[in-house]
Amino acid sequence: MSDDAGKATFMSKLTRTRLPLWVSLALLALLLLVFAWQRSAANRAEALLEQDRTAMAAQFQKERTALFAELRTRFNAENDEARRQFGLALAWAVRGEMIRSNLDQVDQFFTEIVKLPNTERVLLAGADGKVLVSTDRRHLGIDASTLVGADTLALAETEVRREDGVQLLVVPIMGLNTRMGTVIVTNRPADTLAGL
């Protein structure tokens, strides 16, 4: 019973004890200071996280851009080599038909080639630079250098050129001793990596 009486007297003393106003204000100020410090620390942590996230996103974008540039370069190199090999086979076929003076067969070749995706025009310029066969009939008989440039017509080997988003496959047709003409396949390749 003395324990209960001791507890009661302690509780009654505690309820009767009045703290001075400045102690209450000091405790309140301390509580507000702790709350403000915690809030400030949380804001700093959020700012650091946001800064790290932004840096990581920028690094990811930089690496992604570099990777896509490398992929485009590799893809274009492989595509150019495949087109060059196609051009070599086409040169032999066109050469054979030109030797036989069978330009109708060359026209049929070109009609099938122009049906390939993204292919815009196929033409054969003779040794004199005039268009002999073209999938665009408006170009027949005109000087081919007005369409593709004289330097392109003068190329000595099969080559793929890119100019203003247009890809030109330039295929010189050689006879035994002389140049018989030049085949030019014009296409506008789609960006295979678009949308990735």
C-alpha positions as semicolon CSV with decimal commas, in nm:
position;residue;x (nm);y (nm);z (nm)
1;M;0,000;0,000;0,000
2;S;0,286;0,229;0,062
3;D;0,384;0,177;-0,302
4;D;0,045;0,299;-0,417
5;A;0,067;0,593;-0,184
6;G;0,417;0,677;-0,313
7;K;0,297;0,662;-0,672
8;A;0,001;0,876;-0,592
9;T;0,211;1,137;-0,420
10;F;0,460;1,138;-0,710
11;M;0,178;1,182;-0,962
12;S;0,015;1,449;-0,753
13;K;0,350;1,631;-0,724
14;L;0,400;1,605;-1,100
15;T;0,056;1,747;-1,175
16;R;0,104;2,024;-0,922
17;T;0,447;2,120;-1,052
18;R;0,432;2,405;-1,294
19;L;0,715;2,464;-1,534
20;P;0,816;2,819;-1,602
21;L;0,694;2,957;-1,936
22;W;1,046;2,991;-2,077
23;V;1,109;2,615;-2,034
24;S;0,792;2,535;-2,230
25;L;0,892;2,780;-2,501
26;A;1,246;2,639;-2,510
27;L;1,110;2,284;-2,551
28;L;0,874;2,402;-2,825
29;A;1,159;2,586;-3,001
30;L;1,377;2,274;-2,971
31;L;1,096;2,061;-3,117
32;L;1,050;2,306;-3,407
33;L;1,426;2,317;-3,464
34;V;1,447;1,935;-3,483
35;F;1,148;1,928;-3,722
36;A;1,302;2,200;-3,944
37;W;1,641;2,024;-3,947
38;Q;1,477;1,693;-4,041
39;R;1,278;1,862;-4,318
40;S;1,592;2,035;-4,449
41;A;1,785;1,706;-4,448
42;A;1,502;1,536;-4,637
43;N;1,496;1,817;-4,895
44;R;1,875;1,793;-4,942
45;A;1,848;1,416;-4,987
46;E;1,571;1,460;-5,245
47;A;1,777;1,722;-5,429
48;L;2,079;1,489;-5,437
49;L;1,863;1,204;-5,564
50;E;1,718;1,426;-5,836
51;Q;2,065;1,545;-5,932
52;D;2,189;1,184;-5,953
53;R;1,883;1,084;-6,156
54;T;1,940;1,371;-6,399
55;A;2,310;1,285;-6,435
56;M;2,227;0,918;-6,495
57;A;1,963;1,010;-6,754
58;A;2,209;1,238;-6,935
59;Q;2,477;0,966;-6,929
60;F;2,227;0,709;-7,058
61;Q;2,120;0,941;-7,341
62;K;2,483;1,009;-7,433
63;E;2,565;0,636;-7,441
64;R;2,245;0,562;-7,635
65;T;2,329;0,826;-7,895
66;A;2,683;0,691;-7,935
67;L;2,553;0,334;-7,966
68;F;2,298;0,429;-8,231
69;A;2,563;0,622;-8,425
70;E;2,786;0,315;-8,423
71;L;2,495;0,091;-8,526
72;R;2,405;0,324;-8,813
73;T;2,765;0,330;-8,930
74;R;2,793;-0,049;-8,923
75;F;2,455;-0,097;-9,086
76;N;2,535;0,152;-9,361
77;A;2,874;-0,011;-9,427
78;E;2,718;-0,357;-9,455
79;N;2,432;-0,224;-9,666
80;D;2,674;-0,042;-9,896
81;E;2,878;-0,359;-9,946
82;A;2,566;-0,562;-10,027
83;R;2,452;-0,296;-10,275
84;R;2,799;-0,283;-10,431
85;Q;2,793;-0,660;-10,483
86;F;2,446;-0,632;-10,634
87;G;2,585;-0,363;-10,864
88;L;2,863;-0,593;-10,984
89;A;2,611;-0,861;-11,083
90;L;2,390;-0,598;-11,246
91;A;2,690;-0,466;-11,442
92;W;2,751;-0,807;-11,597
93;A;2,385;-0,850;-11,689
94;V;2,357;-0,501;-11,842
95;R;2,693;-0,541;-12,021
96;G;2,575;-0,863;-12,185
97;E;2,255;-0,701;-12,306
98;M;2,434;-0,386;-12,428
99;I;2,677;-0,598;-12,632
100;R;2,373;-0,761;-12,796
101;S;2,209;-0,416;-12,836
102;N;1,911;-0,544;-12,637
103;L;1,809;-0,233;-12,441
104;D;1,453;-0,366;-12,407
105;Q;1,586;-0,639;-12,176
106;V;1,779;-0,375;-11,978
107;D;1,453;-0,180;-11,947
108;Q;1,284;-0,493;-11,808
109;F;1,568;-0,534;-11,554
110;F;1,523;-0,174;-11,446
111;T;1,143;-0,206;-11,426
112;E;1,185;-0,492;-11,178
113;I;1,456;-0,315;-10,979
114;V;1,250;0,003;-10,937
115;K;0,979;-0,207;-10,770
116;L;1,215;-0,276;-10,479
117;P;1,132;-0,084;-10,159
118;N;1,253;0,278;-10,147
119;T;1,392;0,266;-10,504
120;E;1,304;0,584;-10,691
121;R;1,477;0,560;-11,028
122;V;1,711;0,342;-11,232
123;L;1,882;0,473;-11,542
124;L;2,151;0,377;-11,792
125;A;2,367;0,652;-11,934
126;G;2,560;0,571;-12,250
127;A;2,929;0,642;-12,307
128;D;2,832;0,985;-12,441
129;G;2,648;1,069;-12,114
130;K;2,297;1,060;-12,263
131;V;2,027;0,860;-12,085
132;L;1,956;0,547;-12,292
133;V;1,716;0,367;-12,055
134;S;1,532;0,506;-11,753
135;T;1,241;0,405;-11,536
136;D;1,140;0,772;-11,549
137;R;1,061;0,816;-11,919
138;R;1,099;1,197;-11,896
139;H;1,476;1,148;-11,864
140;L;1,526;0,953;-12,188
141;G;1,772;1,128;-12,420
142;I;1,879;1,402;-12,179
143;D;2,230;1,451;-12,047
144;A;2,267;1,231;-11,735
145;S;2,509;1,477;-11,574
146;T;2,214;1,711;-11,514
147;L;2,058;1,440;-11,296
148;V;2,356;1,302;-11,105
149;G;2,659;1,517;-11,177
150;A;2,951;1,460;-11,412
151;D;3,181;1,339;-11,133
152;T;2,934;1,060;-11,053
153;L;2,923;0,950;-11,416
154;A;3,305;0,941;-11,429
155;L;3,348;0,694;-11,140
156;A;3,569;0,401;-11,242
157;E;3,437;0,146;-10,991
158;T;3,103;0,043;-10,848
159;E;3,032;0,276;-10,558
160;V;2,753;0,375;-10,321
161;R;2,715;0,749;-10,262
162;R;2,493;0,938;-10,022
163;E;2,374;1,288;-10,104
164;D;2,095;1,477;-9,926
165;G;1,921;1,165;-9,794
166;V;1,940;0,996;-10,135
167;Q;2,154;0,691;-10,196
168;L;2,308;0,641;-10,539
169;L;2,446;0,309;-10,657
170;V;2,683;0,396;-10,942
171;V;2,775;0,101;-11,164
172;P;3,015;0,159;-11,454
173;I;2,955;-0,077;-11,748
174;M;3,286;-0,166;-11,908
175;G;3,345;-0,326;-12,245
176;L;3,673;-0,493;-12,335
177;N;3,861;-0,167;-12,383
178;T;3,612;0,114;-12,331
179;R;3,340;0,229;-12,103
180;M;3,000;0,140;-12,247
181;G;2,791;0,334;-11,998
182;T;2,689;0,383;-11,635
183;V;2,392;0,247;-11,442
184;I;2,261;0,465;-11,162
185;V;2,014;0,326;-10,909
186;T;1,862;0,600;-10,693
187;N;1,684;0,518;-10,373
188;R;1,582;0,693;-10,053
189;P;1,658;0,445;-9,775
190;A;1,441;0,445;-9,467
191;D;1,605;0,489;-9,127
192;T;1,607;0,134;-8,997
193;L;1,676;0,250;-8,642
194;A;1,394;0,505;-8,629
195;G;1,153;0,445;-8,346
196;L;1,406;0,263;-8,128
